[in-house]
Tab-separated table of C-alpha atoms in Angstrom:
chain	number	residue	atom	x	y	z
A	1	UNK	CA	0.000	0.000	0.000
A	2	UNK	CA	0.930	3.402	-0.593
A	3	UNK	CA	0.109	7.260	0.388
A	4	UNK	CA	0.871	10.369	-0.258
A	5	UNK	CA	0.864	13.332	1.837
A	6	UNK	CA	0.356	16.731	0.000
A	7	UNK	CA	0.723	19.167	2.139
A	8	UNK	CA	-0.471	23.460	1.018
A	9	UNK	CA	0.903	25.212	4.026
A	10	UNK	CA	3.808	27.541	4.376
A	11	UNK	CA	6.023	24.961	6.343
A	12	UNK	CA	6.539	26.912	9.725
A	13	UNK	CA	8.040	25.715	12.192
A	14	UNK	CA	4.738	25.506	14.794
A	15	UNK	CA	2.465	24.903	12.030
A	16	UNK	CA	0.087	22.169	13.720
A	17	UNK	CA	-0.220	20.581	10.369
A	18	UNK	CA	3.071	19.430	10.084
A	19	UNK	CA	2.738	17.681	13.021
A	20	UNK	CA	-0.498	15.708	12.579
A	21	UNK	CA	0.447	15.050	9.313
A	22	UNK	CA	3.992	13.474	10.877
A	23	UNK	CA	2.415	11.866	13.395
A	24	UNK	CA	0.257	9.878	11.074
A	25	UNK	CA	2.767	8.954	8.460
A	26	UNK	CA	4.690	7.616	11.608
A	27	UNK	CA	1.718	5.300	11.907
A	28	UNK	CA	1.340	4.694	8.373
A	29	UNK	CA	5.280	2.929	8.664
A	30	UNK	CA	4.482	1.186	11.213
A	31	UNK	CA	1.624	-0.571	9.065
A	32	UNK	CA	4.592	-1.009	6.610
A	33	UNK	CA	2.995	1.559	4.180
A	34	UNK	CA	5.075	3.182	1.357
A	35	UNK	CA	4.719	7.089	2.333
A	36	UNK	CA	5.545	10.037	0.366
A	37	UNK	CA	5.232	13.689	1.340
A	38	UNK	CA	4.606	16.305	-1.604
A	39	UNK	CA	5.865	19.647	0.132
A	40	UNK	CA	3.911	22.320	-2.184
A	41	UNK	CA	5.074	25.296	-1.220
A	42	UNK	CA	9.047	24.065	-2.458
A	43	UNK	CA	7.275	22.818	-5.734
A	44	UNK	CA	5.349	25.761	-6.553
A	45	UNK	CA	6.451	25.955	-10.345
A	46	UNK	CA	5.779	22.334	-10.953
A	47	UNK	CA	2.734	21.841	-9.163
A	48	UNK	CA	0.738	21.188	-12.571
A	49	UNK	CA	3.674	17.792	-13.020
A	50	UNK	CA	2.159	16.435	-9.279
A	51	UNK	CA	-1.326	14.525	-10.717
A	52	UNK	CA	1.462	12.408	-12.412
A	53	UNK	CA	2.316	11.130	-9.140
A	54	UNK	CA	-1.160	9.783	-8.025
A	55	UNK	CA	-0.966	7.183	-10.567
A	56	UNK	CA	0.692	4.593	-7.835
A	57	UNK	CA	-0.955	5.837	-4.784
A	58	UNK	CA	-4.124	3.249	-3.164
A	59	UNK	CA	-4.610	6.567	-0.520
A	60	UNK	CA	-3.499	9.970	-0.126
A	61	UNK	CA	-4.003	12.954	2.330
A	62	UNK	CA	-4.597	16.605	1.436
A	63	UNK	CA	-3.409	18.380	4.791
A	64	UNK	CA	-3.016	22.751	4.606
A	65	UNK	CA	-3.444	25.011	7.699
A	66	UNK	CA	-5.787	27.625	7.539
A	67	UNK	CA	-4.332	31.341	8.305
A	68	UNK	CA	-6.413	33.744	7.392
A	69	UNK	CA	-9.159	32.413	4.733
A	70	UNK	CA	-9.946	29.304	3.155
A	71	UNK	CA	-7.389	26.355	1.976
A	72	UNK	CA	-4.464	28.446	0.748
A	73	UNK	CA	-3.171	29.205	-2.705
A	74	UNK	CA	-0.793	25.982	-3.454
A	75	UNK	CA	-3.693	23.332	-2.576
A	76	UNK	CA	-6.159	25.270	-4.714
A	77	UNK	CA	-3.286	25.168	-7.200
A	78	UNK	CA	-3.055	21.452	-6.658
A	79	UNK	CA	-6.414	20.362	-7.030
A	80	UNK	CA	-6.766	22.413	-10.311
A	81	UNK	CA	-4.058	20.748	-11.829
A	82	UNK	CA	-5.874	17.675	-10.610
A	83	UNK	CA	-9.387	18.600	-12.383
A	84	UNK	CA	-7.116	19.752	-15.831
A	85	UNK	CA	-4.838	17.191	-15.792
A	86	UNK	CA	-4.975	14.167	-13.378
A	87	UNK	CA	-6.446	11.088	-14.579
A	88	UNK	CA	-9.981	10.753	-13.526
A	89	UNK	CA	-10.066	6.795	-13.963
A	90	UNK	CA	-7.028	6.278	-11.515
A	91	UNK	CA	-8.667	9.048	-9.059
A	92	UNK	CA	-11.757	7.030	-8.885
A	93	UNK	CA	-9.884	4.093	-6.770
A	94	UNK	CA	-7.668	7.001	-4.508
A	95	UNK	CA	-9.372	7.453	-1.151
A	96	UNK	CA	-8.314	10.818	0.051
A	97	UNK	CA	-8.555	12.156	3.852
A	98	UNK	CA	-8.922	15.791	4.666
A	99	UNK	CA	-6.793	17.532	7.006
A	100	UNK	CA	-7.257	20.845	8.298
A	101	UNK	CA	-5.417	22.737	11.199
A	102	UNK	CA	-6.629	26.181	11.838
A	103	UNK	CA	-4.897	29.519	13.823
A	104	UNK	CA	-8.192	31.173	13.022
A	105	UNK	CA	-11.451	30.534	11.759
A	106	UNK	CA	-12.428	28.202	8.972
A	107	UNK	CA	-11.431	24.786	9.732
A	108	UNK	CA	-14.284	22.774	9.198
A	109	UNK	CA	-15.448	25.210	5.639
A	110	UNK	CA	-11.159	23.798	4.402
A	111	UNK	CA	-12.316	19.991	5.244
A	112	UNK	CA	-15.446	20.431	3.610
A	113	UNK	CA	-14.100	22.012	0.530
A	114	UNK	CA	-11.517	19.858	0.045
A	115	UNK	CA	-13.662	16.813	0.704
A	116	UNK	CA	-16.150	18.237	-1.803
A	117	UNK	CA	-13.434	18.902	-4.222
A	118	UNK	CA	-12.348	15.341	-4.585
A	119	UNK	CA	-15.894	14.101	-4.642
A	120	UNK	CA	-16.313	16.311	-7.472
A	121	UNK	CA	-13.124	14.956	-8.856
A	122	UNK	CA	-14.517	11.398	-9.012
A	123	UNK	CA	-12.458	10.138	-6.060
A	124	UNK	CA	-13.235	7.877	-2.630
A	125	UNK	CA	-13.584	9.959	0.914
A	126	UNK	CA	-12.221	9.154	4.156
A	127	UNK	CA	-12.991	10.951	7.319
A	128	UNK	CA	-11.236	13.802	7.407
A	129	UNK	CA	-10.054	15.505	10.512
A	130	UNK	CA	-9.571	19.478	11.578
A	131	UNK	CA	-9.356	21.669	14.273
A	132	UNK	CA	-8.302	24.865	15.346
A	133	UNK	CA	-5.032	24.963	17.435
A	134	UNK	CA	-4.076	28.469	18.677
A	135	UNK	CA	-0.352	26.855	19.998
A	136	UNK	CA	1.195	24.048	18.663
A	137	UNK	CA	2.038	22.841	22.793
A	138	UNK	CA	-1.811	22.486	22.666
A	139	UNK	CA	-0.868	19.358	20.669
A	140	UNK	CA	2.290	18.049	22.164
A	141	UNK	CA	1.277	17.762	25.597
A	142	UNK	CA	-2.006	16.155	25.059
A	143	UNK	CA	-1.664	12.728	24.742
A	144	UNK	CA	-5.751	12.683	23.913
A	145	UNK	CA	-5.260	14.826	20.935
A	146	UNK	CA	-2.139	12.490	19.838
A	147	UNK	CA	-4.265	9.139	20.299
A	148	UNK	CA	-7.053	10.768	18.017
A	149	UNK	CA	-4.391	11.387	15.801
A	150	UNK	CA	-3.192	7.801	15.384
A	151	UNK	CA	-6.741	7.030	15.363
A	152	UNK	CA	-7.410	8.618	12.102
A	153	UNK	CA	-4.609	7.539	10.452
A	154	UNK	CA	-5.756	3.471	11.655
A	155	UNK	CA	-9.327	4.383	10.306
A	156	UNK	CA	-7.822	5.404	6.509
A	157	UNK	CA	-5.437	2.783	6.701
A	158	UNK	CA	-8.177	-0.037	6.753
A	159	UNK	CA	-10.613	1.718	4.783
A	160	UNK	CA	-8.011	1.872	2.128
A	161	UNK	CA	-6.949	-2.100	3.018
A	162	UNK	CA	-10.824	-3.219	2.745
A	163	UNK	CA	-11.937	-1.115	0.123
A	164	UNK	CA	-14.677	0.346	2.231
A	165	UNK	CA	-17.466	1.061	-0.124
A	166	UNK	CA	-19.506	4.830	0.938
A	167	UNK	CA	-23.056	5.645	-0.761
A	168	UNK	CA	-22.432	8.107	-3.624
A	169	UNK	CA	-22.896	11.753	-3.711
A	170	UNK	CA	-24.304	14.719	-5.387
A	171	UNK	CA	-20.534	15.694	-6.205
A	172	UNK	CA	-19.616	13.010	-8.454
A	173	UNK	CA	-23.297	13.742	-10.055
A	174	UNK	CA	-22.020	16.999	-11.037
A	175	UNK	CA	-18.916	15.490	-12.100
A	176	UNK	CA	-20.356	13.100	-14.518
A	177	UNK	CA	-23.252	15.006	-16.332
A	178	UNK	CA	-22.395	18.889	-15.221
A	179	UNK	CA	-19.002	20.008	-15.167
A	180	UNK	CA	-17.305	19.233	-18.106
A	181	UNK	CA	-13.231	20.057	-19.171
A	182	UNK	CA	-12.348	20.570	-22.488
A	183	UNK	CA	-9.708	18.194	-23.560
A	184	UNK	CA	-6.423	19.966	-23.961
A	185	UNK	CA	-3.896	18.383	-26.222
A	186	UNK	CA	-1.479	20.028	-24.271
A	187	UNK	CA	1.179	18.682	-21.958
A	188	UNK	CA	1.389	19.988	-17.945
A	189	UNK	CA	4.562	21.329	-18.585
A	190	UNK	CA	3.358	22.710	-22.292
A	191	UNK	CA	0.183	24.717	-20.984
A	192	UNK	CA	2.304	25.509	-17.889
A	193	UNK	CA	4.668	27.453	-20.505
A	194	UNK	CA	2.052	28.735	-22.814
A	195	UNK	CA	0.381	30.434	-19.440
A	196	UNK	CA	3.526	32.478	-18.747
A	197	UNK	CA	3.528	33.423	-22.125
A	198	UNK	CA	0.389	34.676	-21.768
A	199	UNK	CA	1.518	36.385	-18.977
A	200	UNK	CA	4.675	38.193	-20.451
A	201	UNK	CA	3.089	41.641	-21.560
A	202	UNK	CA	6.717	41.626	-23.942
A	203	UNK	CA	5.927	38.381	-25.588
A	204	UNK	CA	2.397	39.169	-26.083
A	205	UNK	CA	3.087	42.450	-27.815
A	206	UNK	CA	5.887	40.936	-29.989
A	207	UNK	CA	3.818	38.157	-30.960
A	208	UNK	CA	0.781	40.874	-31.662
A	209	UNK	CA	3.219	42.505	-33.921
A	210	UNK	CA	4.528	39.669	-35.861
A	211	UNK	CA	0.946	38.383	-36.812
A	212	UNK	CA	0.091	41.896	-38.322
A	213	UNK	CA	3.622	41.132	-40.127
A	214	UNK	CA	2.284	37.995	-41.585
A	215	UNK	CA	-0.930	38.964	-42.513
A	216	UNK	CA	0.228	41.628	-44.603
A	217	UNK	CA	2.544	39.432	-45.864
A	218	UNK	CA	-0.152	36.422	-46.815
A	219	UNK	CA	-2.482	39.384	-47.615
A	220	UNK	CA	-0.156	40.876	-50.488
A	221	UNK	CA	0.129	36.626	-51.603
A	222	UNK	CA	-3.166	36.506	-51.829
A	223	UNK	CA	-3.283	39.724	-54.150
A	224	UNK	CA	-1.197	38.955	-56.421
A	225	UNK	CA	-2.534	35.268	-57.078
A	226	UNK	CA	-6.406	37.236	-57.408
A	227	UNK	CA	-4.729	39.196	-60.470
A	228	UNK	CA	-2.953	35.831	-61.567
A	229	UNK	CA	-6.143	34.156	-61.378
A	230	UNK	CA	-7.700	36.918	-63.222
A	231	UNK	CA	-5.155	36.640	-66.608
A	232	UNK	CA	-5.385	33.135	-66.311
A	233	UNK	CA	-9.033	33.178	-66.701
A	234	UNK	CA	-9.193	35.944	-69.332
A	235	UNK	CA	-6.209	33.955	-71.644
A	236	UNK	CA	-8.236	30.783	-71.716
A	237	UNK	CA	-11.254	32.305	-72.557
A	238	UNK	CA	-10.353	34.129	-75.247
A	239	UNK	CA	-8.007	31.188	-76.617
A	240	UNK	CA	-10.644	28.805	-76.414
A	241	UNK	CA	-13.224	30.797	-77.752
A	242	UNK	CA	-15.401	28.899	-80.716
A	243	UNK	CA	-17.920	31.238	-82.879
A	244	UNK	CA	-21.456	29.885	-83.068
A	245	UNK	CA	-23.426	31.562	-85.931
A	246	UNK	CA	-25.916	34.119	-85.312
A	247	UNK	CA	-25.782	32.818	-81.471
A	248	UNK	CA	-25.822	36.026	-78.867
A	249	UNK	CA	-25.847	35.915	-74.921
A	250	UNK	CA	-24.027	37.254	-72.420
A	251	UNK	CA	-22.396	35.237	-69.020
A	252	UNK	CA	-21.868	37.127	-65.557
A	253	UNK	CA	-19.982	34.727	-63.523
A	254	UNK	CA	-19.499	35.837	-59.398
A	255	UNK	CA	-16.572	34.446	-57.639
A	256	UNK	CA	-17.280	34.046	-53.972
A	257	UNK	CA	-14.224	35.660	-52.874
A	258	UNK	CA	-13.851	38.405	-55.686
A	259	UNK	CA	-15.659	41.784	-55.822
A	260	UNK	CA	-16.178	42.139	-59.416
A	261	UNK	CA	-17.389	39.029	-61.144
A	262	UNK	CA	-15.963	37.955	-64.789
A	263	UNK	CA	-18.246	39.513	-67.661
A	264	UNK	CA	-18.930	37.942	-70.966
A	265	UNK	CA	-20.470	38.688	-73.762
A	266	UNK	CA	-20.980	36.931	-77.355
A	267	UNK	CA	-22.381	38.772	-80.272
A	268	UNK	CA	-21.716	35.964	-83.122
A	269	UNK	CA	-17.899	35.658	-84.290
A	270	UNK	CA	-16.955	38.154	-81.569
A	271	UNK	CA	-16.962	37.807	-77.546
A	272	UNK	CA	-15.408	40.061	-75.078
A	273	UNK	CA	-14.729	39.539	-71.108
A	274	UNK	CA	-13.322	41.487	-68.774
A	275	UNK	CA	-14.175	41.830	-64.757
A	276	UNK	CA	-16.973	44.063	-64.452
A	277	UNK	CA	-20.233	44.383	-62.547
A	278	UNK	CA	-22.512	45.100	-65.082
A	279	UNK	CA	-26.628	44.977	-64.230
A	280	UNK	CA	-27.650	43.239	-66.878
A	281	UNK	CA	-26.803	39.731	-68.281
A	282	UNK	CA	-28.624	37.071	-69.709
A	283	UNK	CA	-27.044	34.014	-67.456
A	284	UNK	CA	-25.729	34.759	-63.784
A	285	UNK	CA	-23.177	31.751	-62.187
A	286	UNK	CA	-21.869	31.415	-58.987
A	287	UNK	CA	-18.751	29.395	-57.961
A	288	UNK	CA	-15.479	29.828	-56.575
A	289	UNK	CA	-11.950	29.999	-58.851
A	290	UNK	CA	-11.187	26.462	-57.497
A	291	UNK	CA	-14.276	25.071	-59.940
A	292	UNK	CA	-13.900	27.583	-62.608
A	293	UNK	CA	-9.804	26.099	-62.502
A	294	UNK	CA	-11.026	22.508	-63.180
A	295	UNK	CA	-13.125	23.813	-65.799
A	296	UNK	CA	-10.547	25.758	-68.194
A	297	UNK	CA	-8.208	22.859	-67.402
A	298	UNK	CA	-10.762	20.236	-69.115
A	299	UNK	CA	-11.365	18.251	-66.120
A	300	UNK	CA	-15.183	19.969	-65.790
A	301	UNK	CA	-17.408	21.241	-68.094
A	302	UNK	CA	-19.762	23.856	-67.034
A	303	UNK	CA	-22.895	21.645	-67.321
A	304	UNK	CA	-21.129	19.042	-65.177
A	305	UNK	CA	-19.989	21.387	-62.513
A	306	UNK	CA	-24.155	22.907	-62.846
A	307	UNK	CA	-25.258	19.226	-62.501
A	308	UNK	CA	-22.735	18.331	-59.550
A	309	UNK	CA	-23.792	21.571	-57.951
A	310	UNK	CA	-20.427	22.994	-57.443
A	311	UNK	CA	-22.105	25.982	-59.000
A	312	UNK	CA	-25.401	27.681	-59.156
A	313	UNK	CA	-26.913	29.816	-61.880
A	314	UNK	CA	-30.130	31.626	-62.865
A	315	UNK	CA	-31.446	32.635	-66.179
A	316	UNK	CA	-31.762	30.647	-69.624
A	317	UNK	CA	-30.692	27.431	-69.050
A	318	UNK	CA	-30.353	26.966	-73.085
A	319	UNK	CA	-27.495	29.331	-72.878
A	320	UNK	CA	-25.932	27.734	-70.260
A	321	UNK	CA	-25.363	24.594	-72.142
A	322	UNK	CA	-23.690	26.918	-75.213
A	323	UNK	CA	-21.133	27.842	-72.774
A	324	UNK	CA	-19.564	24.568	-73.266
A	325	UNK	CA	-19.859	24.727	-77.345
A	326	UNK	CA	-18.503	28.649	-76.998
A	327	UNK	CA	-15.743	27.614	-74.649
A	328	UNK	CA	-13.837	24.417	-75.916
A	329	UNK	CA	-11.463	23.201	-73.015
C-alpha cells in the first residue's frame, strides 16, 4: 500500500499541520505503508507535473493550515491541476482524507471544501479531521489529541486495506453530467509554458506585432494570385473561344471571394470579357476559382460542374449549355 501526503501550508516551524500530518505517516510505517510527502510550497512551479504522481498511490491525504481564509493558494493550485490534468479513472480508486489545522477561523469550511473537491473529482472519501489549534504545545502535551491522531490515520489505513465502499454523492453527479473540461492536447509542462507566455506583456506584444507582419505578408500573396487568377481566366477564354453563328448571350460569372465578377459577352464571331459588374446579363453563375480552374483545365465542363452543384446559376438554361460549345477546353 501506498500514500501520499500533499501538504499546502507555508512549512513553519509551529504549524500544527506538520505535526499531525507526521504523526500519522509515523503510523502509516508502522503498518509497513510506502509514504511520500509532496511539500507544495518548495514545488510551486511544478505543481501542474504532481497529478502524475497519483498514478501509484491506493490513498493519499490533502493536509493545509488555515491562516487567514480558506485552503491556501498551493492546494487550490493542486487540485486544479488535478481537475485539468490528473487522470480521472485512476482518481476514482484514490481514497483521500482531509486535514485541516486552523490559527483562526475556517477549519471545518477547508475539510469540507476539500472533501467536496475530490468528490467532485470522481475520487473515494475518508474521514477527514480538523481543528483549530491556537499553539502548537496544545498538541504536544495532550496525549488525547495524539491518540485521536493515530486514530485517524488506523481508520484510513483499513478503509483503504478493505476497500470500504460509501453511498455516492451529489458531487460526483455533477462530475459526470455537469461540469465538463475541455480536452487539452497540451502537456502539464506545455500549458504551464504557454500560461507564462500569456503572462509576459513583452511576448504578447511581440507576438501581436509579428501576426500583423504575416498577414500583410499572406495578404499581399493573396493579391497577387487574385490578379494571376484573373489573366489566367481571361487567356483561356479568349483562346478557347469557338464562334457559333448568329448565337448572342451574355455570361456574368461571381466568384465568392472576388468583388467584381468575370463579364462575358458573345455577339456571333466576336466575344469580349473582362471583370466588371454590369446589371444586366442574360445568365448569372456562382462558384469559386477552385471550380472555374477545373473547368478551363478540361477536367469539368460547365454543365457538369451545374449538374454536380459545385455551382449555381439563374437565367436561360439553353445558354448555359452553349457555354460549353462557346468555350472548348
Amino acid at each position: 500500500m501506498k500514500i501520499n501526503i500533499y501538504y499546502g501550508g507555508r512549512g513553519l516551524i509551529d504549524d500544527p499541520t506538520l505535526y499531525v500530518i507526521e504523526k500519522m505517516e509515523s503510523v502509516f510505517r508502522e503498518l509497513r505503508v510506502v509514504v511520500e510527502r509532496f511539500m507544495l510550497y518548495d514545488m510551486k512551479n511544478s505543481i501542474t507535473m504532481l497529478p502524475q504522481t497519483l498514478k501509484d498511490a491506493d490513498g493519499i491525504i490533502l493536509a493545509t493550515t488555515v491562516e487567514w481564509y480558506g485552503i491556501g493558494g498551493y492546494m487550490m493550485q493542486f487540485l486544479d491541476a488535478c481537475w485539468l490534468y490528473g487522470d480521472k479513472e485512476k482518481i476514482a480508486k484514490i481514497y483521500m482524507c482531509p486535514v485541516v489545522m486552523s490559527t483562526t477561523y475556517g477549519e471545518r469550511d477547508g475539510e469540507l471544501n476539500m472533501a467536496s473537491a475530490w468528490e467532485i473529482l470522481g475520487g473515494l472519501p475518508c474521514d477527514g479531521l480538523c481543528g483549530y489549534i491556537e499553539d502548537i504545545a496544545i498538541l504536544e502535551n495532550n496525549e488525547a489529541y495524539n491518540a485521536l491522531i493515530e486514530k485517524k490515520a488506523e481508520d484510513m489505513y483499513r478503509t483503504i486495506n478493505k476497500r470500504i465502499l460509501a453511498l455516492p454523492a451529489s458531487n460526483q453527479a455533477v462530475n459526470r453530467f455537469v461540469s465538463i473540461t475541455k480536452n487539452m492536447d497540451l502537456t502539464p509542462k506545455e500549458a504551464e509554458q504557454l500560461s507564462q507566455y500569456a503572462s509576459d506583456d513583452g511576448y504578447v506584444q511581440k507576438t501581436k506585432e509579428d501576426i500583423r507582419e504575416l498577414t500583410s505578408i499572406f495578404r499581399n500573396k493573396l493579391e497577387e494570385k487574385g490578379q494571376e487568377d484573373q489573366t489566367v481566366f481571361l487567356k483561356a477564354l479568349r483562346d478557347h473561344f469557338r464562334p457559333i453563328a448568329g448565337f448572342k448571350g451574355s455570361y456574368k460569372i461571381v466568384f465568392e471571394t472576388r468583388k467584381s465578377p468575370l463579364y462575358i459577352e458573345v455577339k456571333q464571331n466576336d466575344m469580349m470579357c473582362s471583370y466588371d459588374d454590369k446589371e444586366k446579363a442574360d445568365v448569372e453563375i456562382q462558384m469559386n476559382e477552385d471550380v472555374m480552374y477545373e473547368i478551363i483545365q478540361g477536367r469539368m465542363t460547365f454543365q457538369r460542374g451545374f449538374m454536380s452543384g459545385a455551382m449555381k446559376m439563374k437565367g436561360d438554361f439553353k445558354l448555359l449549355r452553349q457555354l460549353d460549345q462557346l468555350f472548348v477546353f
